[in-house]
mmCIF file of C-alpha atoms and ligand atoms in Angstrom:
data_model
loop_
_atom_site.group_PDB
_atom_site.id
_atom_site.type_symbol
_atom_site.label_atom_id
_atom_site.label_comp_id
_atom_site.label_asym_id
_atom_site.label_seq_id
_atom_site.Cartn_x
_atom_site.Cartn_y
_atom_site.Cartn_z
ATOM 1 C CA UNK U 1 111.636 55.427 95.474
ATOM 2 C CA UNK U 2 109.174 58.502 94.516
ATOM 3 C CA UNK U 3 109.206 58.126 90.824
ATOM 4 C CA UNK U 4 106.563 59.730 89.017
ATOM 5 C CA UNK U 5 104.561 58.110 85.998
ATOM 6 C CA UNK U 6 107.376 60.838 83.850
ATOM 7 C CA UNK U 7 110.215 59.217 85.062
ATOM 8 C CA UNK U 8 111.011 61.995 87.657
ATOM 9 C CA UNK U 9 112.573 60.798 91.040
ATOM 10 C CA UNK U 10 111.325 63.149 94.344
ATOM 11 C CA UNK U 11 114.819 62.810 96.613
ATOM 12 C CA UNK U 12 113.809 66.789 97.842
ATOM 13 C CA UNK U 13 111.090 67.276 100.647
ATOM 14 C CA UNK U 14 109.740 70.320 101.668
ATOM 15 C CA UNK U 15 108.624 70.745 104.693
ATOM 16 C CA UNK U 16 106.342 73.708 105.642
ATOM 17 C CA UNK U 17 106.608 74.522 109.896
ATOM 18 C CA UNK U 18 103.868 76.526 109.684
ATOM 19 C CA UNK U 19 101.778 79.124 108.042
ATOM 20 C CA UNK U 20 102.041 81.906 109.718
ATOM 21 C CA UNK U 21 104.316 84.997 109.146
ATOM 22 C CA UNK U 22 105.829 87.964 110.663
ATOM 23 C CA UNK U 23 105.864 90.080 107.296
ATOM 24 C CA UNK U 24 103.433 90.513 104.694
ATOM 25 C CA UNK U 25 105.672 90.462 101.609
ATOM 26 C CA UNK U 26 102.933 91.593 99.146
ATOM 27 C CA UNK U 27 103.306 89.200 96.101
ATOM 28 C CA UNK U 28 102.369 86.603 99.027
ATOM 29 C CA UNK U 29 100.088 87.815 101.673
ATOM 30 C CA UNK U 30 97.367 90.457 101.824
ATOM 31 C CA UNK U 31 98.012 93.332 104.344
ATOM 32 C CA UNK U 32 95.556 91.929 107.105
ATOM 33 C CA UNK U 33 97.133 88.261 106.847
ATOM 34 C CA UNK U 34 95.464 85.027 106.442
ATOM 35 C CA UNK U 35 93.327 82.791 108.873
ATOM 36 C CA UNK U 36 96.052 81.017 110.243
ATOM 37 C CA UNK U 37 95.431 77.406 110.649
ATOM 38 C CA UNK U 38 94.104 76.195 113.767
ATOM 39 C CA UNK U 39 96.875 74.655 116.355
ATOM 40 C CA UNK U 40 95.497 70.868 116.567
ATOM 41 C CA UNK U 41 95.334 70.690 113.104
ATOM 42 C CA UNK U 42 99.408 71.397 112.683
ATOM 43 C CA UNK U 43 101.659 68.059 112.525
ATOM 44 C CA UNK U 44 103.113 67.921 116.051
ATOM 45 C CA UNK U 45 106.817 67.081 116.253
ATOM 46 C CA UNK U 46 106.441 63.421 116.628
ATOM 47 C CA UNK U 47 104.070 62.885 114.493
ATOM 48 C CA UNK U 48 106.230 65.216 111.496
ATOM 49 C CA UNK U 49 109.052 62.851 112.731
ATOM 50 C CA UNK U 50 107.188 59.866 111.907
ATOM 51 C CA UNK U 51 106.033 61.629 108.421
ATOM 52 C CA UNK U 52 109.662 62.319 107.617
ATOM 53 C CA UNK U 53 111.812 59.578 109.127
ATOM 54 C CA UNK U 54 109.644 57.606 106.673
ATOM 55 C CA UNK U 55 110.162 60.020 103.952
ATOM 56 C CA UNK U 56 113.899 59.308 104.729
ATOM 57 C CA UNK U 57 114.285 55.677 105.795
ATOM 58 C CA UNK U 58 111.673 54.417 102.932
ATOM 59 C CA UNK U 59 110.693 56.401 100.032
ATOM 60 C CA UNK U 60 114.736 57.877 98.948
ATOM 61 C CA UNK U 61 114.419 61.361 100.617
ATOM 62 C CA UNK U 62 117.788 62.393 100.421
ATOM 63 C CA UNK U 63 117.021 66.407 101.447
ATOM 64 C CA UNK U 64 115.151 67.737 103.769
ATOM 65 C CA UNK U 65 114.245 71.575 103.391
ATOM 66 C CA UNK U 66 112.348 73.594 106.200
ATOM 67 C CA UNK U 67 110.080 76.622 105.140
ATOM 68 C CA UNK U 68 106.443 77.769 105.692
ATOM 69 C CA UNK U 69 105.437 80.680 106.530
ATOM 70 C CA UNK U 70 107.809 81.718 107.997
ATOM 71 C CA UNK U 71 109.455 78.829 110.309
ATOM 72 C CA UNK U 72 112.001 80.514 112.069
ATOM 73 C CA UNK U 73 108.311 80.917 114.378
ATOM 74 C CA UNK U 74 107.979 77.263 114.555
ATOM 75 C CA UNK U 75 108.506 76.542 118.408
ATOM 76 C CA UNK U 76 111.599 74.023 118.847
ATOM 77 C CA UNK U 77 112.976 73.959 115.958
ATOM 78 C CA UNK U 78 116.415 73.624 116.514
ATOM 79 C CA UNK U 79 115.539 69.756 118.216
ATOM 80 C CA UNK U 80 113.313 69.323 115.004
ATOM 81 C CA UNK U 81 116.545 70.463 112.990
ATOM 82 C CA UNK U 82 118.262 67.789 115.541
ATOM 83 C CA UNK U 83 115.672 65.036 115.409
ATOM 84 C CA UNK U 84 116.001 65.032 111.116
ATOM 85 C CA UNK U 85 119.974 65.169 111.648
ATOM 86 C CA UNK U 86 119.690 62.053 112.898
ATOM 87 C CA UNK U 87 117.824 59.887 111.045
ATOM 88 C CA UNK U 88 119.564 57.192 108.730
ATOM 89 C CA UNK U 89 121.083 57.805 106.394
ATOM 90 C CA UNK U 90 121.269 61.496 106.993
ATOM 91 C CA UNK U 91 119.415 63.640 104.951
ATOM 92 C CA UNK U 92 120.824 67.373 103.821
ATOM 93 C CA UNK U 93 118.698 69.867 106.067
ATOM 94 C CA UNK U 94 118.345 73.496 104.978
ATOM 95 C CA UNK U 95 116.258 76.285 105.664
ATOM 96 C CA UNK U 96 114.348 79.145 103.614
ATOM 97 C CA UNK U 97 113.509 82.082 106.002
ATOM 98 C CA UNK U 98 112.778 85.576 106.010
ATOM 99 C CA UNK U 99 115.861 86.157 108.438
ATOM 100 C CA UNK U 100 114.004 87.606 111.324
ATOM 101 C CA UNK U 101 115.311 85.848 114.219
ATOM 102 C CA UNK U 102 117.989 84.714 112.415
ATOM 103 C CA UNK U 103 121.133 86.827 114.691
ATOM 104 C CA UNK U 104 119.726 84.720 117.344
ATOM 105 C CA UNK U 105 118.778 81.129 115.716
ATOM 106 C CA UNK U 106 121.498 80.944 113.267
ATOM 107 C CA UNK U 107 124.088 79.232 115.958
ATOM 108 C CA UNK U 108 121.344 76.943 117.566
ATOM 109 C CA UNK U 109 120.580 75.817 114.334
ATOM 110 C CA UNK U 110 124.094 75.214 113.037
ATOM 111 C CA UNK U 111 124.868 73.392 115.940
ATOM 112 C CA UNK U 112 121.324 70.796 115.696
ATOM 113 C CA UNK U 113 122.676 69.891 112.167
ATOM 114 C CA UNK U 114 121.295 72.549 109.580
ATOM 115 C CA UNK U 115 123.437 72.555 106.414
ATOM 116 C CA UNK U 116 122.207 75.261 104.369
ATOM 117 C CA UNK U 117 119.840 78.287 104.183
ATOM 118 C CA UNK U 118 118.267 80.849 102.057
ATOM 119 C CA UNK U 119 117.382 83.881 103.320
ATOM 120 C CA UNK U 120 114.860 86.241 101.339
ATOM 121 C CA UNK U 121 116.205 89.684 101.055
ATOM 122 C CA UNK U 122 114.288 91.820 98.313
ATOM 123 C CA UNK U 123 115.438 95.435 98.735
ATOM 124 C CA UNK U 124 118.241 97.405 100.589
ATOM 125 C CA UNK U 125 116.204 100.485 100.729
ATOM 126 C CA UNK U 126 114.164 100.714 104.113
ATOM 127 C CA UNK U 127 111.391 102.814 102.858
ATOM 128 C CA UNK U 128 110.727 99.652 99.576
ATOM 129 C CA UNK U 129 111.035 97.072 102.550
ATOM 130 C CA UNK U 130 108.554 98.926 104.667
ATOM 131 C CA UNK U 131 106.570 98.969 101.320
ATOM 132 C CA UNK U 132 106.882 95.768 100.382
ATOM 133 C CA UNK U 133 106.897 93.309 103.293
ATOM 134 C CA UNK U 134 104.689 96.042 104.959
ATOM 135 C CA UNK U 135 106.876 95.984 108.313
ATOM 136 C CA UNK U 136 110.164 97.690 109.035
ATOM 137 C CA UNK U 137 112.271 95.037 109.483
ATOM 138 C CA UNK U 138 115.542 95.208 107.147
ATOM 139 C CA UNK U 139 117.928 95.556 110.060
ATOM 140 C CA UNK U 140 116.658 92.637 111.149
ATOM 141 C CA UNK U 141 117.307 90.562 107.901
ATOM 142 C CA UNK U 142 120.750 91.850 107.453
ATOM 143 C CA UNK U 143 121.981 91.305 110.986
ATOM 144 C CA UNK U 144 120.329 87.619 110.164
ATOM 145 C CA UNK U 145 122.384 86.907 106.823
ATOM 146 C CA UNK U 146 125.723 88.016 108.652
ATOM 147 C CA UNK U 147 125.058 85.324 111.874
ATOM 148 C CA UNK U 148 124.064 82.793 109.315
ATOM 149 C CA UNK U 149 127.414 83.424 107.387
ATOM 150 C CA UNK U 150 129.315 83.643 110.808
ATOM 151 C CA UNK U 151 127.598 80.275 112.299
ATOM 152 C CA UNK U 152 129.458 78.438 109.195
ATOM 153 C CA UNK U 153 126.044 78.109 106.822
ATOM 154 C CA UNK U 154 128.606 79.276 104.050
ATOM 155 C CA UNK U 155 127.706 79.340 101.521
ATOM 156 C CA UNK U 156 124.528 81.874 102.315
ATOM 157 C CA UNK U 157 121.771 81.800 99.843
ATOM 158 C CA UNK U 158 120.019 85.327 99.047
ATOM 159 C CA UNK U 159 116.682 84.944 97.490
ATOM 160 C CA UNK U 160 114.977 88.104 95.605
ATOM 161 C CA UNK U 161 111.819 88.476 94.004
ATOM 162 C CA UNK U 162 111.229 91.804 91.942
ATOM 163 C CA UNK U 163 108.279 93.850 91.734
ATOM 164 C CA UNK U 164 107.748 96.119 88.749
ATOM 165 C CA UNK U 165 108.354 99.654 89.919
ATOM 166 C CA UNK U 166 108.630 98.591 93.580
ATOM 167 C CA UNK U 167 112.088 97.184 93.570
ATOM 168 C CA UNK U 168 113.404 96.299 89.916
ATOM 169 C CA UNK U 169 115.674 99.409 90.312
ATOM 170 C CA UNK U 170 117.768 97.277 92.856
ATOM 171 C CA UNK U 171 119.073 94.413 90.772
ATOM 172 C CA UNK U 172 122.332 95.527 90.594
ATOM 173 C CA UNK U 173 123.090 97.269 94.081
ATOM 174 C CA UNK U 174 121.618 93.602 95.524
ATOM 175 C CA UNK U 175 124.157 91.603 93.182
ATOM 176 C CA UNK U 176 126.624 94.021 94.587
ATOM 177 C CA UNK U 177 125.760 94.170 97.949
ATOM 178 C CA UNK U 178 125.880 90.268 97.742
ATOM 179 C CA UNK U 179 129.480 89.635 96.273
ATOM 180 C CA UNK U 180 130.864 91.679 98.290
ATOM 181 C CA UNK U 181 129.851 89.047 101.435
ATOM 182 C CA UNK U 182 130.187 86.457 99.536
ATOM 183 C CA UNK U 183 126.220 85.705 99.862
ATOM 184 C CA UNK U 184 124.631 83.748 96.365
ATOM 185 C CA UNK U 185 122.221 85.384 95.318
ATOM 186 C CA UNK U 186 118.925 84.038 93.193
ATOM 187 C CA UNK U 187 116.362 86.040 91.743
ATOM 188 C CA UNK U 188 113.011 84.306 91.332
ATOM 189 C CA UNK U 189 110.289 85.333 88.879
ATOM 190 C CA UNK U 190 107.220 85.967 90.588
ATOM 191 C CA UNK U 191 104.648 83.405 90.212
ATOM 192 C CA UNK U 192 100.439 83.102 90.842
ATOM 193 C CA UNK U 193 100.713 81.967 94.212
ATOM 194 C CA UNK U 194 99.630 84.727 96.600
ATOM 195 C CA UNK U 195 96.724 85.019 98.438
ATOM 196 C CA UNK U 196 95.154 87.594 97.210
ATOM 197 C CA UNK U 197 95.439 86.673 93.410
ATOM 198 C CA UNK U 198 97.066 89.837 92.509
ATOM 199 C CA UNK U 199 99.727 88.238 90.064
ATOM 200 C CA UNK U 200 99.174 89.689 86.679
ATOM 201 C CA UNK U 201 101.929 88.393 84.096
ATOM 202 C CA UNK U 202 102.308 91.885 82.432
ATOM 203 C CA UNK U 203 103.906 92.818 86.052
ATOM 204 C CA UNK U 204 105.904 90.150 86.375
ATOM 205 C CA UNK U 205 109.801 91.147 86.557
ATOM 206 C CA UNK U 206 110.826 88.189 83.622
ATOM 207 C CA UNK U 207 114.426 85.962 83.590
ATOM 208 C CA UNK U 208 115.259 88.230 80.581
ATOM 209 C CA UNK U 209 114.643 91.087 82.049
ATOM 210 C CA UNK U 210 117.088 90.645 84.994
ATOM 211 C CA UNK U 211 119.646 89.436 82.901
ATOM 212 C CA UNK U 212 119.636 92.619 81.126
ATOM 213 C CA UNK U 213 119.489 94.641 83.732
ATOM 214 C CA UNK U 214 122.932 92.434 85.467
ATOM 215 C CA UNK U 215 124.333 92.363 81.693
ATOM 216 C CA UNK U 216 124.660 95.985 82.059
ATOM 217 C CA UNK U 217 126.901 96.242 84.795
ATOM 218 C CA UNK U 218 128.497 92.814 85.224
ATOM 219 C CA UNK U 219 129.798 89.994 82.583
ATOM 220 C CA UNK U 220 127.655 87.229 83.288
ATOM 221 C CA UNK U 221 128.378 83.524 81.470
ATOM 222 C CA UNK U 222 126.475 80.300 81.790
ATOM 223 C CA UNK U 223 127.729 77.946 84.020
ATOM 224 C CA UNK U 224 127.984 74.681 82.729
ATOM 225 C CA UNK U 225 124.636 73.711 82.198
ATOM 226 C CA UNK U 226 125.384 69.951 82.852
ATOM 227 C CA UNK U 227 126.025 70.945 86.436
ATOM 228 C CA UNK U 228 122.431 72.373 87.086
ATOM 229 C CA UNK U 229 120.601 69.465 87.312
ATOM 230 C CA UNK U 230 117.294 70.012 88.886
ATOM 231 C CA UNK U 231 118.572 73.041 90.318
ATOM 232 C CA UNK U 232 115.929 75.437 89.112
ATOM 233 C CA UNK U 233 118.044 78.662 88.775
ATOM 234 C CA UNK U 234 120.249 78.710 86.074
ATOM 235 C CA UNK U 235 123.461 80.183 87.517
ATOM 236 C CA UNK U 236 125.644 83.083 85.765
ATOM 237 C CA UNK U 237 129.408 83.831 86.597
ATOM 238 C CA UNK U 238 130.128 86.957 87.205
ATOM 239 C CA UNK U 239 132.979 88.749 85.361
ATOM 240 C CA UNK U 240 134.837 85.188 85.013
ATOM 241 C CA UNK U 241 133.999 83.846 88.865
ATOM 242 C CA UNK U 242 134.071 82.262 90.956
ATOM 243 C CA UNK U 243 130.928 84.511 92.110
ATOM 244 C CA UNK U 244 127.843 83.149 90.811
ATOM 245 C CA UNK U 245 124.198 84.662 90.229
ATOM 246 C CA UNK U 246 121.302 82.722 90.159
ATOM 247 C CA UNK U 247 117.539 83.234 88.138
ATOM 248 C CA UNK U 248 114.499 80.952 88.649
ATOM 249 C CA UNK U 249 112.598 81.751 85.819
ATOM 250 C CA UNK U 250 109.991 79.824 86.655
ATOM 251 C CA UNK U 251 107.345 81.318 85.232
ATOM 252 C CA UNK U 252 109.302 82.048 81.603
ATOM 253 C CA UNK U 253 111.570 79.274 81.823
ATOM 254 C CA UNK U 254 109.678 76.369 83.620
ATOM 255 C CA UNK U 255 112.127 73.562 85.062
ATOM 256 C CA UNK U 256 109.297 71.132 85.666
ATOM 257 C CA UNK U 257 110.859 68.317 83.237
ATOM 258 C CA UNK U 258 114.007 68.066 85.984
ATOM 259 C CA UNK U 259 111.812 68.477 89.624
ATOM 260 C CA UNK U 260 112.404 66.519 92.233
ATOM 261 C CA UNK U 261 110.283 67.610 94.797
ATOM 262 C CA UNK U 262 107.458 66.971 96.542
ATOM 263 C CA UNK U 263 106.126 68.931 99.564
ATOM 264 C CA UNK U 264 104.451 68.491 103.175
ATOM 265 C CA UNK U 265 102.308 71.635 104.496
ATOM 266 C CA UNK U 266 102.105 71.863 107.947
ATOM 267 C CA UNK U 267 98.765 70.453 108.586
ATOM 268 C CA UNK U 268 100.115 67.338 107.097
ATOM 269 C CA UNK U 269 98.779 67.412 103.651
ATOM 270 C CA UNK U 270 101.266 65.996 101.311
ATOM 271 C CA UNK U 271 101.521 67.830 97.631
ATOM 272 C CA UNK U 272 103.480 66.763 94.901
ATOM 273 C CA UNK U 273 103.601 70.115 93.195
ATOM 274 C CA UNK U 274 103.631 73.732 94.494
ATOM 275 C CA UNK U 275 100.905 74.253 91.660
ATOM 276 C CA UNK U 276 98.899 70.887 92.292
ATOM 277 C CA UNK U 277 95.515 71.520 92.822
ATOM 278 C CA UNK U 278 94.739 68.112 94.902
ATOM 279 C CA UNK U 279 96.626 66.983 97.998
ATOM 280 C CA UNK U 280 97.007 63.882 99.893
ATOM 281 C CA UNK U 281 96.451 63.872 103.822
ATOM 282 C CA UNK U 282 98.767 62.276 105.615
ATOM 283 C CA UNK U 283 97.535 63.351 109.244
ATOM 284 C CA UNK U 284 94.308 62.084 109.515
ATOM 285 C CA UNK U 285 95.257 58.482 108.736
ATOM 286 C CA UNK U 286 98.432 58.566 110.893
ATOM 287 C CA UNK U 287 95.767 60.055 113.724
ATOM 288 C CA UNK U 288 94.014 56.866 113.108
ATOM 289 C CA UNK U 289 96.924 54.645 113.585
ATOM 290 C CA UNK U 290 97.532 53.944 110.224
ATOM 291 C CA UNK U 291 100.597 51.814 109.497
ATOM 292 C CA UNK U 292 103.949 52.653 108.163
ATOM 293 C CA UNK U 293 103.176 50.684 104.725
ATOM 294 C CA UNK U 294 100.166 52.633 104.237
ATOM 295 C CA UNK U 295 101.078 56.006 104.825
ATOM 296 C CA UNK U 296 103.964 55.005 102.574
ATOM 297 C CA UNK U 297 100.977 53.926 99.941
ATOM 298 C CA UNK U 298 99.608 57.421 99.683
ATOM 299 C CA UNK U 299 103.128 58.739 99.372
ATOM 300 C CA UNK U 300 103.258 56.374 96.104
ATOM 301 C CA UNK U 301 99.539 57.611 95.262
ATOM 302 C CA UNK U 302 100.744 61.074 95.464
ATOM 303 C CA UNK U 303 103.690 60.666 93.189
ATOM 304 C CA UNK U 304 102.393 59.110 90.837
ATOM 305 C CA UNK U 305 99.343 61.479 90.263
ATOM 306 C CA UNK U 306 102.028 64.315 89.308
ATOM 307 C CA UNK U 307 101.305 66.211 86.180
ATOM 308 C CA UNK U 308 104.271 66.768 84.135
ATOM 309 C CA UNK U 309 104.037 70.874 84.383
ATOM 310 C CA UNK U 310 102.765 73.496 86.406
ATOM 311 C CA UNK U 311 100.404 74.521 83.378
ATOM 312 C CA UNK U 312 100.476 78.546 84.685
ATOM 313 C CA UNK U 313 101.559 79.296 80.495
ATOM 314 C CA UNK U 314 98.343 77.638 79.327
ATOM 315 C CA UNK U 315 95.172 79.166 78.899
ATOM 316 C CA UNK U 316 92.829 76.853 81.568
ATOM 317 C CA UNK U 317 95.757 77.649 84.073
ATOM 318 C CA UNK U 318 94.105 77.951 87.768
ATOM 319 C CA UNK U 319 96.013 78.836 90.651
ATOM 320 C CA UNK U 320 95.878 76.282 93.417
ATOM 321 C CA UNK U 321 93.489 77.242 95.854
ATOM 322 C CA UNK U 322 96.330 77.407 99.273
ATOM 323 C CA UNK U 323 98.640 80.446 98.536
ATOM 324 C CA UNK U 324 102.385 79.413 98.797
ATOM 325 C CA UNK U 325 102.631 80.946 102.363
ATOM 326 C CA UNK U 326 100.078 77.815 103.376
ATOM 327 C CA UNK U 327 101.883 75.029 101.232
ATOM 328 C CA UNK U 328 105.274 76.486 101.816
ATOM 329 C CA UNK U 329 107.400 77.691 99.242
HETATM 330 N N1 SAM M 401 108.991 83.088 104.916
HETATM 331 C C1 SAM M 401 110.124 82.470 104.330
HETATM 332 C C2 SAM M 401 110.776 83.360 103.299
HETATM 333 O O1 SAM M 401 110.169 84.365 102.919
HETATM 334 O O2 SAM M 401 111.884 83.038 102.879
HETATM 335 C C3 SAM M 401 109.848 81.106 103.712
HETATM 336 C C4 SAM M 401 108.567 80.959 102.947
HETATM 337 S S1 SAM M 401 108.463 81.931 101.463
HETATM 338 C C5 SAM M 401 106.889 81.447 100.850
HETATM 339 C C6 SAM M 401 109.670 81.078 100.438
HETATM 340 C C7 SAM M 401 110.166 81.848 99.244
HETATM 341 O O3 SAM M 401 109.098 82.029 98.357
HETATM 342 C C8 SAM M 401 110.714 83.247 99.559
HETATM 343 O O4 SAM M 401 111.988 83.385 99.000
HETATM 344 C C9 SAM M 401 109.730 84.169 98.885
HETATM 345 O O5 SAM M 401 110.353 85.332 98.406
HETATM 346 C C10 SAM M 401 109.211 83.302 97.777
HETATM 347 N N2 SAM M 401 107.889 83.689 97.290
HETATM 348 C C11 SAM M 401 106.784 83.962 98.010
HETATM 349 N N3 SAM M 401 105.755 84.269 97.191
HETATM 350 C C12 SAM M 401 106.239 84.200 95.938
HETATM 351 C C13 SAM M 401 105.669 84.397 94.654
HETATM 352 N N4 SAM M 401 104.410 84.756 94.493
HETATM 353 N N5 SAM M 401 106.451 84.204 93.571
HETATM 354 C C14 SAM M 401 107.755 83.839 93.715
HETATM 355 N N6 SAM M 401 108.346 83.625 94.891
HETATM 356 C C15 SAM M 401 107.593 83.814 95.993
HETATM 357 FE FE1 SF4 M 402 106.178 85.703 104.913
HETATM 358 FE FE2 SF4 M 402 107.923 84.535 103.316
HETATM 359 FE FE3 SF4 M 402 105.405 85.101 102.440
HETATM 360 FE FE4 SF4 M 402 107.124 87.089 102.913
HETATM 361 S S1 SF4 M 402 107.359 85.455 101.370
HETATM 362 S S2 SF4 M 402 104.981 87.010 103.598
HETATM 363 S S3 SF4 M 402 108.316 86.353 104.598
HETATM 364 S S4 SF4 M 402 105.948 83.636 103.987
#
């Protein structure tokens, strides 16, 4: 088992595909992109197999998530999606994507074993997308959320960030335009992650802020908090149910006490926090024919190293040096 030196259990892997993107959402990336990482330094498919199956068979893995970048780019990864699905025991596999390729991927992927997906969908104005994600690509993302729903990956989770004065006008229509497809949706505060250190707290869009905003149009009560877990949104029904709305406050209303994560980027390097500011490699000694018992060694090294928060409320806070597009988010 991954148990941490707090008591906290890791049963959730994230697994970034790669670090590339096809949008430039701009509380992540900067306009011209990143360097992307160079190709022989990405985890092939056997040798993310190997990483994983371990993960799985060894260490108490019990869910699998796929993300980057954007890994909907990943080449073959419906027969990675296949390749998890059958490991033993079988882990949970879902996805979080940007939904660009989705009309086409979402039956592929149903069909190789994927359980579950989030899609990101931040505005349903074309202009704020264009703005935003800096490419005009909504029609895409909406024609992905509705093959996702018809390829069975009910139920479809929406996730939105908002951007003071770029798209905190939209809370509502997105709730709306949500429940009536029966999507979830989750808004997530918007944490120092991106590239470009533009984050500035003053900006962020807070927990209590949305609420208010929903509050206004909608009757939202707490869900029974003993069923959240270490879910990290706290989820609202609206006007008596069953529809539910999700916020991550992460930033206002950290959830760090209940994580059970622990992520893998896609040059192998394996993290046990998004905000950790060391990681572990995992590819260079499985390059060097390291055993099973080892690499699962510097999975226990890694675990045990994490720090009980993310520490972005305290003053000496220092965002890790890979942006979340590069450890995958
Ligand atoms: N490209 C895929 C996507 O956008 O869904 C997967 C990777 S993306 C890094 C994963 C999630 O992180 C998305 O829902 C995105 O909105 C969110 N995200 C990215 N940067 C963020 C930030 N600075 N604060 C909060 N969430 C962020
Ligand atoms: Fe790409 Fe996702 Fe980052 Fe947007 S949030 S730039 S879609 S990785």
């Amino acid at each position: 088992m991954l148990t941490d030196s707090f008591g906290r259990t890791a049963t959730d892997l994230r697994v970034s595909l790669t670090d590339r993107c096809n949008l430039r959402c701009s509380y992540c990336m900067p306009a011209e992109g990143l360097d992307w990482l160079p190709g022989p330094d990405l985890l092939t498919d056997d040798e993310l197999l190997r990483i994983v199956g371990l993960a799985v068979t060894r260490l108490g893995i019990t869910e699998v998530r796929f993300t980057g970048g954007e890994p909907l780019l990943r080449r073959g990864l419906a027969g990675i999606v296949a390749r998890v699905a059958a490991l033993k025991p079988r882990p949970g596999i879902s996805l979080t994507t940007n939904g660009i390729g989705l009309a086409r991927l979402a039956g592929p992927l149903r069909e190789a074993g994927l359980d579950r997906i989030n899609v990101s969908l931040d505005t349903l104005t074309p202009s704020v997308f264009k703005l935003l994600a800096r490419r005009d690509r909504l029609g895409d993302v909406i024609a992905g959320l509705a093959a996702a729903a018809a390829a069975g990956l009910a139920p479809v989770k929406v996730n939105a960030v908002l951007m003071r004065g770029v798209n905190d006008h939209e809370t509502v229509p997105l709730l709306r335009f949500c429940l009536e497809r029966d999507y979830e949706l989750r808004f997530i505060e918007q944490m120092p992650l991106d590239a470009q250190h533009g984050w500035r707290r003053a900006e962020m869009v807070t927990a209590d802020e949305i609420l208010a905003a929903l509050s206004a149009e909608f009757a939202l009560t707490a869900d029974d908090p003993a069923e959240r877990g270490s879910a990290p949104a706290e989820a609202y029904l609206v006007d008596g149910g069953p529809a539910r709305v999700g916020v991550i406050g992460s930033v206002t209303r950290p959830f760090c006490g209940a994580c059970d994560r622990i992520r893998l980027t896609a040059d192998g390097q394996l993290r046990n926090c998004l905000f950790a500011r060391t990681e572990n490699d995992l590819r260079a000694p499985l390059r060097a024919g390291a055993s099973d018992d080892e690499l699962v060694a510097i999975w226990q090294r890694c675990i045990r190293a994490k720090l009980p928060g993310h520490g972005i409320n305290d003053p000496g806070f220092l965002q890790p040096s890979r942006p979340m597009s590069a450890i995958g988010g």
